[in-house]
Amino acid sequence: MSPKINWRAVPFIRLVIPLIMGIWCNNQVEQSLPFPILLLSILLIISFLIIKVKFKYYQQWIVGFWLNLVLFLLGWQLIFWNNPITYNTHYQQFISQKATASKYWVVGEVVNIPTTKKTTKVELLIQNIGTNQDSLQSVLGKMLCYVEADSAAKNLNYGDKILFQSFINEVESPKNPHQFDYKQFLKYKKITHQTYLSQGSWQKLENEKSGLFYAINKIRTDRIEQIKKYVKGEAEQGVAMALLLGFKDELSEDIKAAYSETGAIHVLAVSGLHVGIIAMILRWLLKQFRWRRKWLKLVLMILPLWFYALLTGFSPSVIRATVMFSLLVLGLETDKKSNIYNVLAASALVLLLLNPYFLFSVGFQLSYAAVFGIVFFQPKIAIWLLPKNKIVNYFWQLTTVSIAATLGTLPFTLYYFHQFPVWFWLSSAIVIPAAAVILSIGILFFTLGWIPFLGHFIGRVLEWIIWLMNTFIGWIHALPFSLIKGLWFSSWAFYVLLMAIVGFGLLLQTRRVRWLLFSLSFILLLAGFSIYNDWQSSNQREVIVYSLSNATAIDFIDGQSVTTLESDNLTLKNYEFAAQSHHYQRNIKQVDRLNINKNITQNNLLKSDNLIQFYDKTFLIIDHKNISSSEKVEVDYLILRNSPRIKMTALTQDFTFKKVIFDGSNKYWQIKNWKMECEALNIDFQDVRNDFALVLSF
């Protein structure tokens, strides 16, 4: 017998499902609904609200059907309303009217806390645009801006207004197979274009800084400076900023990797854990007083939560947690029992009505999956063991919370990050209590840190605790088999694993064998898919010329191993960004990176100077070296790199080939000239730098 669900206790779940479906469907097509359909939907809802009492019980499905339909249509239309480029006032409409690319004069306001590494990265809310300063038009829209990191750029702050002249480029789609889609990531932040500002091409304008968000960001910036002043050590500073303020740009790559690969990265992304700790601290403090006016107590509990959400950047996970805890506090303080699943659905409904793009945020999805996992699985797993010792029981409860959250988020983690941290339960047992202590001390630090002596003392205590937490995480990270990497999950595998976890949940709920069989059948299906994928990948052969900026990388995939020929200037970070996801998807077990000038003698790959033979395919690399032959050489592909001074007519005289490839190390103007020559001579070509990577499977 299947578990019965009391749908009357969770009305918001019934409301949020059709809304989500509408949002998801229109995100695929991005089309507005015709006005008559919108008008008809509104009229239908109004009419049903008026005549609902006249429906008999067995006819109530009619109202439910139309309500679901209208919510679906509302979700559909929300995507259109929240897509900034659909409005005539968006700056893209002005740019698209121009026939030729040119520099634009732009006035924009900084709407983030700028961060400086190689360049200063700012997000701008564009206010005016024009081809010259005398014809600026009022527009709207956000733009990503990289500013040459000089002293002026480093002094940019939230709320500053700048004037600049520059080329404006649309954010590019990923050019390499299975590469992270940065364009889509920015689209969900409502950013569509980017620009680069060199020194002297921009100036700061005088403007009056005011408003709630400016005031909050000023407080946030001051707190960041306070951490830098009193907390020593770059690693400790970065963790303090991330954990207390949600400012992650100062985290080092080593710290990010250690926390990510031990399953503790959630502690560095301000989310429900942090908001929950703040809510518990507030509830405990306010419980010490007697309150004649409950509404005042409610205000004093809920307002600080929203202030903290604003202070930490108003991310989807923080907003979700704040909405949820606000509703829970409301229920607890008014003596009303709140159904946690209904509260979760209500918070999701509110957030998606405000911004439907939250649905596609990885943080948003992980937050809800983790909370659902904890609420549903943790009580059922915790009863497996009932330690009598309080300390043992405390750590057992922490462990079950971590296991439950992992069960909820496992399909998402594997799908998005392709890795599984083996020691997640051990790291969570450390970072969760440590985060509670750090947050508590952090509140004290921000409250009393303005007093020099106390600021110095509390800052040192904070630094020591963070150092201790980092040390423990580093120790766990160094344990053997700490991380399983390269777990490529397709959308199909995602849903199969999700169904297996659903079956396991129903098994815990009902304790019926059929749900065990249900779950095992999906696990076996997943195992079968893995075996088939392993067999298929052992027979694959592929060549990829990657799209990179000013560098070369060519993969020769043979079964589950790959040999990469790369230029001297290619960094590991850039290589992995371009190729690693594709390696995961192709189930690559071994990567051998070699310099492109090195000769190779392998079973199926031979390279002598610039001539390469891979199975029955031949490639010739043409760079600065002069290549000449008394006879016409026949190859399959020519790869031009490092902008050799050569004409296409000369190539056709010396070589017979099927296709010529221009890789990312060539200069733009050179590629442009070659393409014109190829079109005139009817030569097949591929511009890897400006278009997409070349992928040859055979």
XYZ file of C-alpha atoms in Angstrom:
698
model
C 0.000 0.000 0.000
C 1.386 3.395 -0.998
C 1.652 6.169 1.610
C -1.297 8.535 1.560
C -0.665 12.242 1.200
C -2.963 14.781 2.808
C -2.937 17.377 0.022
C -5.076 19.741 2.096
C -2.141 20.154 4.493
C 0.220 21.177 1.690
C -1.739 23.544 -0.607
C 1.388 25.421 -1.705
C 2.883 22.246 -3.204
C -0.163 21.991 -5.466
C 0.297 25.640 -6.449
C 4.046 25.650 -7.049
C 4.198 22.560 -9.305
C 2.253 24.040 -12.294
C 4.124 27.344 -11.836
C 7.464 25.522 -12.064
C 6.303 23.618 -15.149
C 5.322 26.866 -16.879
C 8.660 28.502 -16.030
C 10.654 25.500 -17.230
C 8.715 25.132 -20.496
C 9.030 28.778 -21.555
C 12.703 28.852 -20.620
C 13.176 26.495 -23.569
C 11.383 28.719 -26.113
C 11.153 32.216 -24.518
C 7.910 33.254 -26.184
C 5.269 35.618 -24.826
C 1.658 34.517 -24.584
C -0.808 36.309 -26.852
C -2.751 38.968 -24.977
C -6.169 37.284 -25.559
C -4.971 34.135 -23.760
C -3.772 36.177 -20.790
C -7.055 38.067 -20.634
C -9.097 34.862 -20.950
C -7.090 33.195 -18.158
C -7.654 36.111 -15.796
C -11.366 36.198 -16.580
C -11.661 32.441 -16.009
C -10.052 32.656 -12.578
C -12.271 35.586 -11.583
C -15.368 33.782 -12.808
C -14.459 30.575 -10.954
C -13.812 32.494 -7.746
C -17.261 33.995 -8.068
C -19.141 30.807 -8.912
C -17.037 28.275 -7.041
C -19.657 27.800 -4.347
C -22.119 26.548 -6.984
C -19.919 23.596 -7.946
C -20.760 20.240 -6.460
C -18.017 18.228 -4.792
C -17.390 15.938 -7.751
C -17.135 19.007 -10.012
C -14.372 20.712 -8.021
C -11.763 19.213 -10.374
C -12.876 21.769 -12.978
C -11.763 24.640 -10.754
C -8.543 22.773 -9.929
C -7.826 22.140 -13.595
C -8.264 25.785 -14.564
C -6.305 27.007 -11.545
C -3.385 24.755 -12.531
C -3.641 25.918 -16.127
C -3.554 29.576 -15.116
C -0.565 28.985 -12.812
C 1.198 27.215 -15.688
C 0.486 30.178 -17.967
C 1.630 32.572 -15.241
C 4.949 30.701 -14.936
C 5.259 30.777 -18.716
C 4.715 34.528 -18.841
C 6.989 35.246 -15.873
C 9.992 34.106 -17.924
C 9.077 36.575 -20.655
C 8.471 39.435 -18.215
C 11.810 38.810 -16.455
C 13.877 38.564 -19.632
C 15.358 42.088 -19.897
C 16.217 41.900 -23.601
C 12.522 41.660 -24.538
C 12.003 45.289 -23.491
C 12.528 48.225 -25.837
C 14.407 50.051 -23.088
C 17.192 47.434 -22.901
C 20.539 48.667 -24.240
C 20.770 45.658 -26.578
C 17.942 47.130 -28.649
C 20.069 50.250 -29.223
C 23.158 48.218 -30.169
C 21.252 45.968 -32.587
C 20.042 49.002 -34.547
C 23.615 49.828 -35.554
C 24.815 48.242 -38.798
C 28.523 48.184 -37.951
C 30.438 47.457 -34.770
C 31.650 50.604 -33.073
C 32.576 51.954 -29.696
C 29.777 53.253 -27.511
C 29.668 55.868 -24.818
C 28.049 54.349 -21.746
C 27.019 55.541 -18.299
C 26.600 52.764 -15.737
C 26.303 52.292 -11.989
C 28.278 49.652 -10.085
C 25.837 47.175 -8.493
C 28.261 44.719 -6.880
C 31.289 44.856 -4.631
C 34.149 45.006 -7.188
C 36.851 42.366 -6.909
C 40.386 42.647 -8.231
C 42.608 39.813 -9.424
C 44.189 40.218 -12.850
C 41.464 42.755 -13.624
C 38.799 44.512 -11.573
C 35.454 42.818 -12.158
C 32.299 44.927 -11.814
C 28.631 44.506 -12.673
C 27.079 47.647 -14.122
C 23.476 48.744 -14.309
C 23.495 50.638 -17.605
C 21.654 53.961 -17.525
C 22.676 55.730 -20.757
C 24.222 54.714 -24.077
C 25.090 56.460 -27.329
C 27.578 56.684 -30.169
C 28.797 60.017 -28.781
C 28.480 61.889 -25.521
C 25.950 64.358 -26.906
C 23.403 61.706 -27.934
C 23.130 59.497 -24.865
C 19.802 57.664 -24.586
C 18.210 56.374 -21.379
C 18.323 52.563 -21.249
C 18.256 49.692 -18.755
C 20.089 46.378 -18.401
C 23.097 44.851 -16.644
C 26.562 44.417 -18.127
C 29.715 42.664 -16.960
C 32.746 44.920 -17.061
C 36.444 44.008 -16.700
C 38.573 47.039 -15.843
C 42.353 47.171 -16.115
C 43.514 46.853 -12.515
C 45.079 50.224 -11.711
C 44.677 52.274 -8.526
C 41.486 53.956 -9.805
C 39.843 50.616 -10.627
C 40.736 49.176 -7.216
C 38.938 52.110 -5.552
C 35.618 51.450 -7.295
C 32.765 50.748 -4.868
C 29.119 49.799 -4.931
C 27.005 52.736 -6.123
C 29.776 54.468 -8.105
C 28.744 55.821 -11.502
C 31.211 55.656 -14.384
C 31.368 56.974 -17.946
C 33.346 55.040 -20.543
C 33.810 54.484 -24.252
C 34.315 50.904 -25.370
C 33.241 48.050 -27.624
C 30.323 46.056 -26.199
C 30.321 42.329 -26.888
C 27.665 39.720 -26.344
C 28.737 37.026 -23.875
C 29.834 34.057 -25.961
C 28.347 30.572 -25.879
C 30.726 27.742 -24.898
C 32.967 26.832 -27.820
C 34.276 23.508 -26.542
C 32.277 20.293 -26.105
C 30.565 19.999 -22.698
C 32.267 23.170 -21.452
C 30.630 25.155 -18.643
C 27.999 27.462 -20.165
C 29.035 30.844 -18.758
C 26.607 32.630 -21.083
C 23.663 30.774 -19.606
C 24.982 31.340 -16.077
C 25.057 35.109 -16.678
C 21.684 35.029 -18.442
C 20.070 33.847 -15.213
C 21.690 36.865 -13.532
C 20.136 39.021 -16.307
C 23.551 39.861 -17.802
C 23.894 39.487 -21.577
C 26.930 41.592 -22.602
C 30.421 42.380 -21.412
C 33.188 44.875 -22.080
C 36.816 45.574 -21.211
C 38.051 48.989 -20.090
C 41.712 49.864 -20.415
C 43.410 52.471 -18.275
C 42.251 55.982 -19.189
C 39.169 54.854 -21.157
C 36.768 55.564 -18.299
C 36.106 58.085 -15.558
C 34.158 58.165 -12.337
C 31.201 60.556 -12.259
C 29.937 62.493 -9.296
C 26.646 61.060 -8.083
C 24.595 61.005 -4.926
C 24.753 57.594 -3.288
C 21.609 56.725 -1.380
C 19.041 54.011 -0.893
C 18.731 50.814 1.114
C 20.991 48.660 -1.086
C 23.750 51.274 -1.084
C 23.568 51.551 2.715
C 23.648 47.758 3.128
C 26.599 47.366 0.758
C 28.430 50.159 2.562
C 28.001 48.194 5.792
C 29.142 45.021 3.999
C 32.229 46.757 2.595
C 33.083 48.162 6.047
C 32.779 44.686 7.591
C 35.094 43.282 4.900
C 37.659 45.952 5.766
C 37.217 45.113 9.446
C 38.007 41.437 8.735
C 41.086 42.439 6.717
C 42.255 44.634 9.584
C 41.877 42.233 12.511
C 41.961 38.729 10.971
C 45.450 37.895 9.719
C 46.273 35.261 7.134
C 44.843 35.223 3.613
C 43.168 31.808 4.015
C 41.499 32.822 7.292
C 40.385 36.183 5.861
C 38.842 34.517 2.796
C 36.916 31.965 4.867
C 35.725 34.661 7.317
C 34.388 36.832 4.472
C 32.670 33.872 2.803
C 31.174 32.350 5.931
C 30.078 35.567 7.650
C 29.218 37.797 4.676
C 28.800 35.538 1.658
C 31.713 37.293 -0.082
C 33.618 34.444 -1.773
C 35.880 36.349 -4.158
C 38.801 36.405 -1.705
C 38.877 32.617 -1.281
C 42.036 31.005 -2.615
C 41.768 28.160 -5.138
C 43.405 25.763 -2.647
C 40.808 26.501 0.042
C 37.940 26.182 -2.452
C 39.297 22.831 -3.647
C 39.795 21.492 -0.103
C 36.272 22.392 1.036
C 34.657 21.299 -2.235
C 36.445 17.950 -2.379
C 35.564 17.096 1.238
C 31.878 17.962 0.859
C 32.125 21.015 3.119
C 31.779 23.764 0.506
C 28.225 24.519 1.698
C 29.647 26.148 4.820
C 31.379 28.776 2.647
C 28.192 29.606 0.718
C 25.814 31.469 3.011
C 22.617 29.431 2.976
C 20.002 27.793 5.188
C 22.634 26.569 7.646
C 23.739 30.129 8.399
C 20.243 31.613 8.475
C 19.076 28.759 10.725
C 21.907 29.401 13.191
C 21.089 33.130 13.245
C 17.388 32.298 13.800
C 18.229 29.978 16.729
C 20.484 32.592 18.336
C 17.757 35.254 18.020
C 15.070 32.933 19.381
C 17.227 32.031 22.375
C 18.056 35.671 23.122
C 14.460 36.884 22.857
C 13.208 33.972 24.957
C 14.948 35.506 27.960
C 12.370 38.313 28.074
C 8.643 38.436 28.621
C 6.711 39.870 25.709
C 3.287 41.399 26.067
C 3.154 42.212 22.381
C 3.914 39.155 20.292
C 4.074 41.189 17.120
C 7.080 43.101 18.476
C 8.878 39.846 19.224
C 8.081 38.628 15.713
C 9.479 41.818 14.194
C 12.660 41.547 16.278
C 13.145 37.966 15.091
C 12.289 38.358 11.405
C 13.829 41.767 10.611
C 17.409 40.731 11.570
C 17.070 37.667 9.318
C 16.225 39.891 6.335
C 18.986 42.320 7.255
C 21.435 39.399 7.265
C 20.076 38.254 3.878
C 20.710 41.722 2.457
C 24.132 41.930 4.090
C 25.256 38.614 2.582
C 24.323 39.503 -0.988
C 20.698 38.377 -1.303
C 21.632 35.103 -3.052
C 18.843 32.621 -3.963
C 19.834 30.198 -1.184
C 19.816 32.969 1.433
C 16.483 34.388 0.260
C 14.987 30.894 0.231
C 16.198 30.203 3.768
C 15.064 33.610 5.041
C 11.570 33.229 3.582
C 11.320 29.702 4.995
C 12.548 30.584 8.484
C 10.357 33.702 8.548
C 7.314 31.512 7.877
C 8.455 28.945 10.458
C 9.006 31.627 13.097
C 5.587 33.049 12.304
C 4.024 29.625 12.778
C 5.912 28.852 15.997
C 5.264 32.211 17.634
C 1.556 32.203 16.757
C 1.160 28.650 18.146
C 0.263 27.250 14.752
C 1.793 23.983 13.613
C 3.435 24.537 10.234
C 3.895 21.713 7.764
C 7.562 22.009 6.777
C 6.905 20.750 3.242
C 4.193 23.368 2.816
C 6.532 26.061 4.152
C 9.214 24.958 1.686
C 6.733 25.119 -1.193
C 5.441 28.516 -0.044
C 8.961 29.968 0.049
C 9.651 28.558 -3.432
C 6.406 30.046 -4.742
C 7.278 33.502 -3.374
C 10.820 33.422 -4.779
C 9.765 32.203 -8.220
C 7.095 34.876 -8.459
C 9.799 37.452 -7.686
C 12.382 35.962 -10.061
C 11.609 32.808 -12.082
C 15.300 32.461 -13.018
C 15.950 31.284 -9.446
C 14.628 27.905 -10.611
C 17.757 27.397 -12.741
C 20.220 28.434 -10.042
C 22.312 25.468 -8.870
C 22.369 26.951 -5.363
C 18.568 27.229 -5.337
C 18.141 23.607 -6.433
C 20.733 22.294 -3.972
C 19.206 24.299 -1.107
C 15.741 22.844 -1.545
C 17.067 19.346 -2.191
C 19.224 19.492 0.966
C 16.425 20.791 3.215
C 13.971 18.240 1.829
C 16.549 15.486 2.371
C 17.159 16.555 5.965
C 13.450 16.869 6.816
C 12.454 13.583 5.188
C 15.423 11.244 5.644
C 17.137 12.401 8.859
C 14.475 11.282 11.394
C 14.179 7.915 9.655
C 17.954 7.330 9.592
C 18.577 8.657 13.129
C 16.496 5.866 14.722
C 18.863 3.219 13.308
C 21.169 3.934 16.214
C 20.251 5.397 19.628
C 23.490 6.134 21.537
C 23.094 6.701 25.269
C 26.209 8.826 25.535
C 25.292 12.478 24.864
C 28.503 13.316 23.000
C 28.252 10.225 20.790
C 24.577 10.963 20.182
C 25.395 14.576 19.234
C 27.887 13.484 16.577
C 25.525 10.731 15.406
C 22.791 13.323 14.872
C 25.212 15.534 12.926
C 26.244 12.546 10.819
C 22.629 11.635 10.018
C 21.919 15.241 9.021
C 24.875 15.089 6.639
C 23.793 11.704 5.198
C 20.213 12.951 4.751
C 21.330 16.148 3.008
C 23.631 14.099 0.752
C 20.775 11.771 -0.214
C 18.677 14.789 -1.166
C 21.410 16.467 -3.196
C 23.255 13.452 -4.650
C 21.675 13.528 -8.157
C 22.305 17.279 -8.417
C 25.903 17.002 -7.138
C 26.805 14.274 -9.626
C 25.005 15.996 -12.508
C 26.576 19.439 -12.000
C 29.968 18.691 -10.401
C 30.802 15.105 -11.525
C 32.409 14.175 -8.213
C 31.577 12.558 -4.869
C 33.381 13.440 -1.608
C 33.795 10.169 0.287
C 34.463 11.778 3.693
C 31.503 14.214 3.564
C 30.061 12.856 6.820
C 33.336 13.472 8.678
C 33.808 17.003 7.319
C 30.200 17.942 8.157
C 30.660 16.746 11.739
C 33.441 19.346 12.003
C 32.270 22.310 9.937
C 28.641 22.490 11.139
C 29.471 23.088 14.844
C 32.480 25.190 13.796
C 30.225 27.352 11.609
C 27.839 27.889 14.534
C 30.734 29.025 16.743
C 32.225 31.251 14.021
C 28.852 32.881 13.287
C 28.242 33.550 16.988
C 31.689 35.076 17.450
C 31.305 36.903 14.140
C 28.148 38.665 15.367
C 30.060 39.721 18.471
C 33.002 40.801 16.317
C 30.840 42.995 14.069
C 28.985 44.432 17.073
C 31.993 45.287 19.264
C 34.822 45.268 16.724
C 34.814 49.064 16.464
C 36.502 49.118 19.900
C 40.208 48.655 18.978
C 41.157 46.363 21.893
C 38.065 44.144 21.551
C 38.310 44.149 17.759
C 41.881 42.875 17.947
C 41.093 40.241 20.611
C 37.892 38.866 19.003
C 39.544 38.979 15.590
C 42.398 36.781 16.842
C 39.923 34.301 18.390
C 37.994 34.211 15.098
C 41.223 33.712 13.170
C 42.314 30.834 15.419
C 38.989 28.960 15.120
C 38.966 29.360 11.323
C 42.593 28.201 11.172
C 41.619 25.135 13.209
C 38.672 24.393 10.896
C 40.877 24.837 7.810
C 43.465 22.502 9.325
C 40.885 19.777 9.955
C 39.506 20.148 6.426
C 43.052 19.955 5.040
C 43.650 16.783 7.049
C 40.433 15.167 5.729
C 41.315 16.302 2.204
C 44.639 14.471 2.498
C 42.992 11.181 3.519
C 43.193 8.383 0.923
C 40.276 8.057 -1.515
C 38.865 11.387 -0.319
C 37.278 12.172 -3.686
C 35.826 10.192 -6.579
C 36.151 12.378 -9.693
C 35.022 12.117 -13.280
C 31.503 10.817 -12.591
C 29.714 12.012 -15.702
C 25.926 12.039 -15.251
C 23.649 12.722 -18.189
C 20.124 14.057 -17.634
C 18.895 10.500 -18.196
C 21.149 9.127 -15.435
C 20.078 12.019 -13.185
C 16.430 10.950 -13.328
C 17.277 7.254 -12.885
C 19.248 7.994 -9.700
C 16.488 10.332 -8.508
C 13.927 7.523 -8.883
C 16.205 5.149 -6.975
C 16.395 7.628 -4.075
C 12.608 8.147 -4.190
C 12.194 4.374 -3.920
C 14.573 4.291 -0.947
C 12.591 7.072 0.723
C 9.322 5.202 0.229
C 10.988 2.079 1.637
C 11.884 3.974 4.818
C 8.373 5.448 4.963
C 6.356 2.259 4.402
C 8.883 -0.538 5.101
C 7.424 -2.495 2.200
C 9.625 -4.801 0.136
C 8.209 -3.637 -3.184
C 9.818 -0.219 -2.724
C 13.147 -1.942 -2.106
C 12.706 -3.793 -5.396
C 11.641 -0.532 -7.061
C 14.806 1.235 -5.865
C 17.083 -1.695 -6.723
C 15.673 -1.913 -10.252
C 16.733 1.685 -10.931
C 20.140 1.100 -9.345
C 20.611 -1.943 -11.602
C 19.536 0.153 -14.581
C 22.140 2.756 -13.623
C 24.786 0.025 -13.228
C 23.853 -1.407 -16.624
C 24.176 2.010 -18.197
C 27.598 2.438 -16.548
C 28.796 -0.947 -17.886
C 27.554 -0.110 -21.387
C 29.203 3.327 -21.245
C 32.461 1.730 -20.105
C 32.363 -0.739 -23.010
C 31.479 1.968 -25.509
C 34.220 4.328 -24.320
C 36.876 1.598 -24.579
C 36.360 1.563 -28.364
C 36.165 5.297 -29.036
C 38.534 7.310 -31.228
C 38.346 11.076 -31.388
C 40.407 14.160 -32.223
C 39.550 17.567 -30.740
C 41.201 20.866 -31.605
C 40.087 23.085 -28.711
C 38.972 26.668 -28.949
C 41.385 28.606 -26.737
C 42.624 32.161 -26.574
C 46.246 32.546 -27.740
C 47.044 28.872 -27.090
C 46.901 25.418 -28.673
C 45.533 22.111 -27.361
C 44.811 19.044 -29.485
C 43.362 15.867 -27.945
C 43.857 12.401 -29.430
C 41.396 10.144 -27.607
C 42.040 6.426 -27.936
C 39.690 4.352 -25.829
C 39.784 5.619 -22.249
C 43.097 7.444 -22.572
C 43.970 10.744 -24.210
C 47.214 12.260 -25.443
C 47.145 16.048 -25.549
C 49.530 18.157 -27.606
C 49.659 21.638 -26.133
C 51.588 24.887 -26.452
C 54.012 26.138 -23.799
C 51.741 28.992 -22.685
C 48.683 26.850 -21.881
C 48.023 26.785 -18.123
C 46.505 23.797 -16.345
C 43.502 25.892 -15.267
C 42.683 26.983 -18.838
C 43.191 23.472 -20.157
C 40.879 21.904 -17.574
C 38.235 24.571 -18.119
C 38.186 23.735 -21.830
C 38.683 19.957 -21.770
C 37.924 18.394 -18.393
C 34.141 18.083 -18.737
C 34.553 16.473 -22.149
C 37.032 14.009 -20.650
C 34.487 13.126 -17.981
C 31.777 12.668 -20.607
C 34.086 10.430 -22.657
C 35.004 8.376 -19.548
C 38.722 9.178 -19.854
C 40.848 7.413 -17.237
C 44.331 8.560 -18.288
C 45.504 11.967 -19.546
C 48.991 12.413 -21.010
C 49.848 16.081 -21.686
C 52.809 16.614 -24.025
C 54.466 19.638 -25.569
C 53.342 20.149 -29.148
C 56.953 20.158 -30.385
C 57.695 16.694 -28.983
C 57.876 13.646 -31.253
C 55.616 10.724 -30.286
C 55.739 6.997 -30.947
C 52.678 5.197 -29.637
C 50.655 2.254 -30.910
C 48.112 4.330 -32.810
C 49.640 7.816 -32.618
C 52.826 8.802 -34.404
C 54.272 12.312 -34.590
C 57.409 13.280 -36.468
C 58.140 16.990 -36.488
C 54.824 18.533 -37.562
C 53.303 15.478 -39.239
C 50.866 13.414 -37.162
C 49.306 10.023 -37.947
C 46.388 8.873 -35.752
C 44.986 5.582 -36.994
C 44.193 6.296 -40.670
C 43.924 10.091 -40.253
C 46.836 12.419 -41.025
C 47.358 15.938 -39.703
C 49.988 18.499 -40.579
C 50.720 21.399 -38.225
C 51.898 24.563 -39.973
C 53.414 27.198 -37.705
C 56.383 29.536 -38.067
C 58.504 26.813 -39.578
C 58.989 26.786 -43.323
C 57.520 23.627 -44.790
C 58.444 22.781 -48.330
C 58.572 19.589 -50.361
C 59.617 18.607 -53.848
C 56.391 16.635 -54.177
C 52.807 17.492 -53.308
C 52.012 16.033 -49.877
C 48.596 14.493 -49.209
C 47.109 14.871 -45.714
C 43.611 14.911 -44.290
C 43.809 18.085 -42.204
C 46.046 21.141 -42.024
C 46.262 22.875 -38.643
C 47.553 26.467 -38.776
C 48.888 27.888 -35.522
C 50.979 30.872 -34.326
C 49.961 32.991 -37.353
C 52.423 31.698 -39.988
C 52.901 34.124 -42.880
C 51.449 31.943 -45.573
C 48.841 32.219 -48.323
C 46.114 29.698 -49.041
C 47.204 29.525 -52.662
C 50.651 28.351 -51.516
C 49.058 25.642 -49.388
C 47.026 24.317 -52.304
C 50.195 24.093 -54.401
C 52.183 22.170 -51.768
C 49.454 20.031 -50.156
C 46.338 18.060 -50.915
C 43.954 18.237 -47.952
C 40.284 17.959 -46.989
C 40.092 20.808 -44.512
C 42.205 23.583 -42.994
C 41.839 24.483 -39.309
C 42.750 27.830 -37.711
C 43.400 27.306 -33.998
C 43.271 29.784 -31.118
C 46.928 30.796 -31.234
C 46.454 32.734 -34.501
C 45.821 36.481 -34.625
C 42.312 37.715 -35.451
C 43.351 39.730 -38.505
C 45.286 36.771 -39.913
C 42.319 34.427 -39.536
C 40.076 36.998 -41.202
C 42.379 37.154 -44.233
C 42.658 33.369 -44.464
C 38.882 32.954 -44.354
C 38.454 35.378 -47.227
C 41.047 33.459 -49.264
C 39.399 30.109 -48.440
C 36.004 31.363 -49.565
C 37.493 32.629 -52.840
C 39.281 29.302 -53.490
C 36.368 27.144 -52.235
C 38.503 25.583 -49.477
C 36.744 23.926 -46.540
C 37.903 25.528 -43.273
C 37.066 25.837 -39.592
C 37.871 28.848 -37.429
C 38.374 27.222 -34.039
C 39.231 30.459 -32.255
C 36.100 32.402 -33.164
C 33.635 29.599 -33.769
C 33.718 26.165 -32.158
C 36.206 23.421 -31.415
C 36.800 20.833 -34.114
C 35.569 17.384 -33.016
C 36.351 14.388 -35.246
C 34.893 11.037 -34.172
C 35.678 7.924 -36.193
